[in-house]
Amino acid sequence: MIEVKLGGVFMSIKKVTTEADLQLAFDFRRKVFIEEQQVPEVEEYDEFDSLQAPCDHILVYYKEQPVGTGRLRVVEGYGKLERICIVEEFRKFGLGKEIIIGLEQIARDNGLTKAKLNAQSYAEGFYEKLGYKREGEEFMDCGIPHILMKKYW
């Protein structure tokens, strides 16, 4: 578990290792992507959504309450950051940045030297502040504009 103090409040990031924690991650994704953003359920869940899949899921906690999630896979030599979300009432506390840092650390721990993600276009500035650079043109994914962004370390 990674712990960080934000504004006097402890938050932490934990790798998902149990079915119960994986279900929490799915609940957050359902709330954010399916309910808020209207992503079709069939598009949201895939073959990497199990504890046995070759990827890592994490949960972010704020004041010991789970409030968000993210996933990391290795794709073409990159750590691919995916399914990053925080429930609405906990946005703007800096937790998104901590999810990215946590996923990048897992990538580094696995010997990777670069990361990529398909960012929703409105979040480009957020990822730029974390060192990501846009590559290519905007594209649509599940009816939402996205851009490919990459980072090297």
PDB file of C-alpha atoms in Angstrom:
ATOM      1  CA  MET A   1       0.000   0.000   0.000  1.00  0.00           C
ATOM      2  CA  ILE A   2       1.209   3.504  -0.865  1.00  0.00           C
ATOM      3  CA  GLU A   3       0.147   6.240   1.585  1.00  0.00           C
ATOM      4  CA  VAL A   4       0.216   9.989   0.930  1.00  0.00           C
ATOM      5  CA  LYS A   5      -0.954  12.900   3.071  1.00  0.00           C
ATOM      6  CA  LEU A   6      -3.021  15.446   1.116  1.00  0.00           C
ATOM      7  CA  GLY A   7      -4.106  18.582   2.951  1.00  0.00           C
ATOM      8  CA  GLY A   8      -3.777  16.863   6.308  1.00  0.00           C
ATOM      9  CA  VAL A   9      -5.790  13.830   5.186  1.00  0.00           C
ATOM     10  CA  PHE A  10      -4.278  10.467   4.452  1.00  0.00           C
ATOM     11  CA  MET A  11      -5.058   8.808   1.170  1.00  0.00           C
ATOM     12  CA  SER A  12      -3.696   5.496   0.008  1.00  0.00           C
ATOM     13  CA  ILE A  13      -3.423   3.338  -3.050  1.00  0.00           C
ATOM     14  CA  LYS A  14      -3.744  -0.414  -2.784  1.00  0.00           C
ATOM     15  CA  LYS A  15      -3.258  -3.171  -5.345  1.00  0.00           C
ATOM     16  CA  VAL A  16      -6.392  -5.237  -5.807  1.00  0.00           C
ATOM     17  CA  THR A  17      -5.776  -8.809  -4.617  1.00  0.00           C
ATOM     18  CA  THR A  18      -9.247 -10.044  -3.631  1.00  0.00           C
ATOM     19  CA  GLU A  19     -12.520 -10.567  -5.474  1.00  0.00           C
ATOM     20  CA  ALA A  20     -14.210  -8.168  -3.030  1.00  0.00           C
ATOM     21  CA  ASP A  21     -11.758  -5.382  -3.902  1.00  0.00           C
ATOM     22  CA  LEU A  22     -12.096  -6.141  -7.615  1.00  0.00           C
ATOM     23  CA  GLN A  23     -15.863  -5.800  -7.255  1.00  0.00           C
ATOM     24  CA  LEU A  24     -15.343  -2.377  -5.638  1.00  0.00           C
ATOM     25  CA  ALA A  25     -13.277  -1.342  -8.664  1.00  0.00           C
ATOM     26  CA  PHE A  26     -16.075  -2.540 -10.949  1.00  0.00           C
ATOM     27  CA  ASP A  27     -18.643  -0.600  -8.888  1.00  0.00           C
ATOM     28  CA  PHE A  28     -16.684   2.642  -9.363  1.00  0.00           C
ATOM     29  CA  ARG A  29     -16.302   2.008 -13.084  1.00  0.00           C
ATOM     30  CA  ARG A  30     -20.032   1.299 -13.385  1.00  0.00           C
ATOM     31  CA  LYS A  31     -20.899   4.519 -11.585  1.00  0.00           C
ATOM     32  CA  VAL A  32     -18.505   6.725 -13.566  1.00  0.00           C
ATOM     33  CA  PHE A  33     -18.323   5.208 -17.035  1.00  0.00           C
ATOM     34  CA  ILE A  34     -21.658   3.412 -17.482  1.00  0.00           C
ATOM     35  CA  GLU A  35     -24.010   5.606 -15.446  1.00  0.00           C
ATOM     36  CA  GLU A  36     -22.391   9.070 -15.757  1.00  0.00           C
ATOM     37  CA  GLN A  37     -20.792   8.837 -19.195  1.00  0.00           C
ATOM     38  CA  GLN A  38     -23.222   6.371 -20.794  1.00  0.00           C
ATOM     39  CA  VAL A  39     -20.532   3.911 -21.924  1.00  0.00           C
ATOM     40  CA  PRO A  40     -22.249   0.641 -22.927  1.00  0.00           C
ATOM     41  CA  GLU A  41     -21.648  -2.057 -20.313  1.00  0.00           C
ATOM     42  CA  VAL A  42     -20.441  -4.469 -23.001  1.00  0.00           C
ATOM     43  CA  GLU A  43     -17.664  -1.968 -23.840  1.00  0.00           C
ATOM     44  CA  GLU A  44     -16.601  -1.306 -20.248  1.00  0.00           C
ATOM     45  CA  TYR A  45     -15.725  -4.803 -19.080  1.00  0.00           C
ATOM     46  CA  ASP A  46     -13.288  -7.093 -20.869  1.00  0.00           C
ATOM     47  CA  GLU A  47     -11.049 -10.145 -20.562  1.00  0.00           C
ATOM     48  CA  PHE A  48      -8.642  -8.227 -18.295  1.00  0.00           C
ATOM     49  CA  ASP A  49     -11.239  -7.838 -15.564  1.00  0.00           C
ATOM     50  CA  SER A  50     -10.191 -10.730 -13.353  1.00  0.00           C
ATOM     51  CA  LEU A  51      -7.545 -11.375 -10.735  1.00  0.00           C
ATOM     52  CA  GLN A  52      -5.937 -13.935 -13.053  1.00  0.00           C
ATOM     53  CA  ALA A  53      -5.581 -11.551 -16.005  1.00  0.00           C
ATOM     54  CA  PRO A  54      -2.127 -10.173 -16.895  1.00  0.00           C
ATOM     55  CA  CYS A  55      -2.734  -6.717 -15.424  1.00  0.00           C
ATOM     56  CA  ASP A  56      -2.892  -4.835 -12.138  1.00  0.00           C
ATOM     57  CA  HIS A  57      -5.960  -3.121 -10.708  1.00  0.00           C
ATOM     58  CA  ILE A  58      -5.673  -0.565  -7.914  1.00  0.00           C
ATOM     59  CA  LEU A  59      -8.051   1.191  -5.536  1.00  0.00           C
ATOM     60  CA  VAL A  60      -7.554   4.696  -4.161  1.00  0.00           C
ATOM     61  CA  TYR A  61      -8.740   5.448  -0.634  1.00  0.00           C
ATOM     62  CA  TYR A  62      -9.524   8.852   0.864  1.00  0.00           C
ATOM     63  CA  LYS A  63      -9.867   8.962   4.664  1.00  0.00           C
ATOM     64  CA  GLU A  64      -9.843   5.141   4.557  1.00  0.00           C
ATOM     65  CA  GLN A  65     -12.844   5.097   2.178  1.00  0.00           C
ATOM     66  CA  PRO A  66     -12.378   3.585  -1.300  1.00  0.00           C
ATOM     67  CA  VAL A  67     -13.281   6.232  -3.892  1.00  0.00           C
ATOM     68  CA  GLY A  68     -11.629   5.327  -7.213  1.00  0.00           C
ATOM     69  CA  THR A  69      -9.727   2.853  -9.324  1.00  0.00           C
ATOM     70  CA  GLY A  70      -7.332   2.333 -12.212  1.00  0.00           C
ATOM     71  CA  ARG A  71      -5.767  -0.509 -14.186  1.00  0.00           C
ATOM     72  CA  LEU A  72      -2.354  -1.155 -15.735  1.00  0.00           C
ATOM     73  CA  ARG A  73      -1.506  -3.582 -18.532  1.00  0.00           C
ATOM     74  CA  VAL A  74       1.671  -4.091 -20.521  1.00  0.00           C
ATOM     75  CA  VAL A  75       0.931  -3.330 -24.186  1.00  0.00           C
ATOM     76  CA  GLU A  76       3.676  -3.116 -26.834  1.00  0.00           C
ATOM     77  CA  GLY A  77       6.319  -2.457 -24.165  1.00  0.00           C
ATOM     78  CA  TYR A  78       4.323   0.355 -22.562  1.00  0.00           C
ATOM     79  CA  GLY A  79       2.567   0.403 -19.237  1.00  0.00           C
ATOM     80  CA  LYS A  80      -0.952   1.158 -20.467  1.00  0.00           C
ATOM     81  CA  LEU A  81      -3.007   3.050 -17.913  1.00  0.00           C
ATOM     82  CA  GLU A  82      -6.702   2.304 -18.206  1.00  0.00           C
ATOM     83  CA  ARG A  83     -10.079   2.532 -16.486  1.00  0.00           C
ATOM     84  CA  ILE A  84      -9.000   5.450 -14.306  1.00  0.00           C
ATOM     85  CA  CYS A  85     -11.899   6.989 -12.403  1.00  0.00           C
ATOM     86  CA  ILE A  86     -12.909   8.631  -9.149  1.00  0.00           C
ATOM     87  CA  VAL A  87     -16.486   8.943  -7.942  1.00  0.00           C
ATOM     88  CA  GLU A  88     -17.817  12.456  -8.465  1.00  0.00           C
ATOM     89  CA  GLU A  89     -17.951  13.689  -4.882  1.00  0.00           C
ATOM     90  CA  PHE A  90     -14.227  12.961  -4.398  1.00  0.00           C
ATOM     91  CA  ARG A  91     -12.901  14.637  -7.531  1.00  0.00           C
ATOM     92  CA  LYS A  92     -10.692  17.730  -7.180  1.00  0.00           C
ATOM     93  CA  PHE A  93      -8.817  16.350  -4.130  1.00  0.00           C
ATOM     94  CA  GLY A  94      -5.732  15.384  -6.159  1.00  0.00           C
ATOM     95  CA  LEU A  95      -6.639  11.699  -6.124  1.00  0.00           C
ATOM     96  CA  GLY A  96      -6.455  11.301  -9.910  1.00  0.00           C
ATOM     97  CA  LYS A  97      -2.816  12.348  -9.816  1.00  0.00           C
ATOM     98  CA  GLU A  98      -2.160   9.767  -7.104  1.00  0.00           C
ATOM     99  CA  ILE A  99      -3.772   7.011  -9.191  1.00  0.00           C
ATOM    100  CA  ILE A 100      -1.485   7.906 -12.107  1.00  0.00           C
ATOM    101  CA  ILE A 101       1.588   7.978  -9.858  1.00  0.00           C
ATOM    102  CA  GLY A 102       0.619   4.624  -8.348  1.00  0.00           C
ATOM    103  CA  LEU A 103       0.108   2.971 -11.740  1.00  0.00           C
ATOM    104  CA  GLU A 104       3.377   4.426 -13.035  1.00  0.00           C
ATOM    105  CA  GLN A 105       5.183   3.018  -9.996  1.00  0.00           C
ATOM    106  CA  ILE A 106       3.805  -0.441 -10.734  1.00  0.00           C
ATOM    107  CA  ALA A 107       5.051  -0.037 -14.326  1.00  0.00           C
ATOM    108  CA  ARG A 108       8.515   0.964 -13.075  1.00  0.00           C
ATOM    109  CA  ASP A 109       8.557  -1.932 -10.617  1.00  0.00           C
ATOM    110  CA  ASN A 110       7.958  -4.198 -13.619  1.00  0.00           C
ATOM    111  CA  GLY A 111      10.943  -2.738 -15.480  1.00  0.00           C
ATOM    112  CA  LEU A 112       8.987  -0.539 -17.875  1.00  0.00           C
ATOM    113  CA  THR A 113      10.355   2.832 -18.991  1.00  0.00           C
ATOM    114  CA  LYS A 114       7.302   4.311 -20.678  1.00  0.00           C
ATOM    115  CA  ALA A 115       3.547   4.607 -20.306  1.00  0.00           C
ATOM    116  CA  LYS A 116       0.598   5.429 -22.512  1.00  0.00           C
ATOM    117  CA  LEU A 117      -3.103   6.025 -22.131  1.00  0.00           C
ATOM    118  CA  ASN A 118      -6.148   6.947 -24.145  1.00  0.00           C
ATOM    119  CA  ALA A 119      -7.230  10.130 -22.364  1.00  0.00           C
ATOM    120  CA  GLN A 120     -10.660  11.629 -22.665  1.00  0.00           C
ATOM    121  CA  SER A 121      -9.913  14.813 -24.578  1.00  0.00           C
ATOM    122  CA  TYR A 122     -11.205  17.159 -21.882  1.00  0.00           C
ATOM    123  CA  ALA A 123      -8.500  15.776 -19.517  1.00  0.00           C
ATOM    124  CA  GLU A 124      -5.531  16.501 -21.815  1.00  0.00           C
ATOM    125  CA  GLY A 125      -4.278  19.352 -19.602  1.00  0.00           C
ATOM    126  CA  PHE A 126      -4.403  17.152 -16.497  1.00  0.00           C
ATOM    127  CA  TYR A 127      -2.185  14.518 -18.116  1.00  0.00           C
ATOM    128  CA  GLU A 128       0.173  17.128 -19.600  1.00  0.00           C
ATOM    129  CA  LYS A 129       0.866  18.396 -16.064  1.00  0.00           C
ATOM    130  CA  LEU A 130       1.934  14.840 -15.200  1.00  0.00           C
ATOM    131  CA  GLY A 131       4.399  14.697 -18.108  1.00  0.00           C
ATOM    132  CA  TYR A 132       2.276  13.062 -20.814  1.00  0.00           C
ATOM    133  CA  LYS A 133       2.473  14.255 -24.416  1.00  0.00           C
ATOM    134  CA  ARG A 134      -0.264  13.988 -26.998  1.00  0.00           C
ATOM    135  CA  GLU A 135       0.378  11.782 -30.027  1.00  0.00           C
ATOM    136  CA  GLY A 136      -1.832  11.754 -33.089  1.00  0.00           C
ATOM    137  CA  GLU A 137      -5.319  12.968 -33.749  1.00  0.00           C
ATOM    138  CA  GLU A 138      -8.408  12.874 -31.615  1.00  0.00           C
ATOM    139  CA  PHE A 139     -10.537   9.739 -31.984  1.00  0.00           C
ATOM    140  CA  MET A 140     -13.871   8.530 -30.685  1.00  0.00           C
ATOM    141  CA  ASP A 141     -14.191   5.671 -28.209  1.00  0.00           C
ATOM    142  CA  CYS A 142     -17.675   4.747 -26.976  1.00  0.00           C
ATOM    143  CA  GLY A 143     -18.954   8.077 -28.289  1.00  0.00           C
ATOM    144  CA  ILE A 144     -16.419  10.079 -26.238  1.00  0.00           C
ATOM    145  CA  PRO A 145     -13.525  12.060 -27.805  1.00  0.00           C
ATOM    146  CA  HIS A 146     -10.110  10.651 -26.785  1.00  0.00           C
ATOM    147  CA  ILE A 147      -6.438  11.277 -27.516  1.00  0.00           C
ATOM    148  CA  LEU A 148      -3.410   9.011 -27.220  1.00  0.00           C
ATOM    149  CA  MET A 149      -0.862  10.329 -24.721  1.00  0.00           C
ATOM    150  CA  LYS A 150       2.584   8.933 -23.867  1.00  0.00           C
ATOM    151  CA  LYS A 151       5.234   9.482 -21.214  1.00  0.00           C
ATOM    152  CA  TYR A 152       8.849   8.289 -21.030  1.00  0.00           C
ATOM    153  CA  TRP A 153      11.099   8.089 -17.966  1.00  0.00           C
TER     154      TRP A 153
END
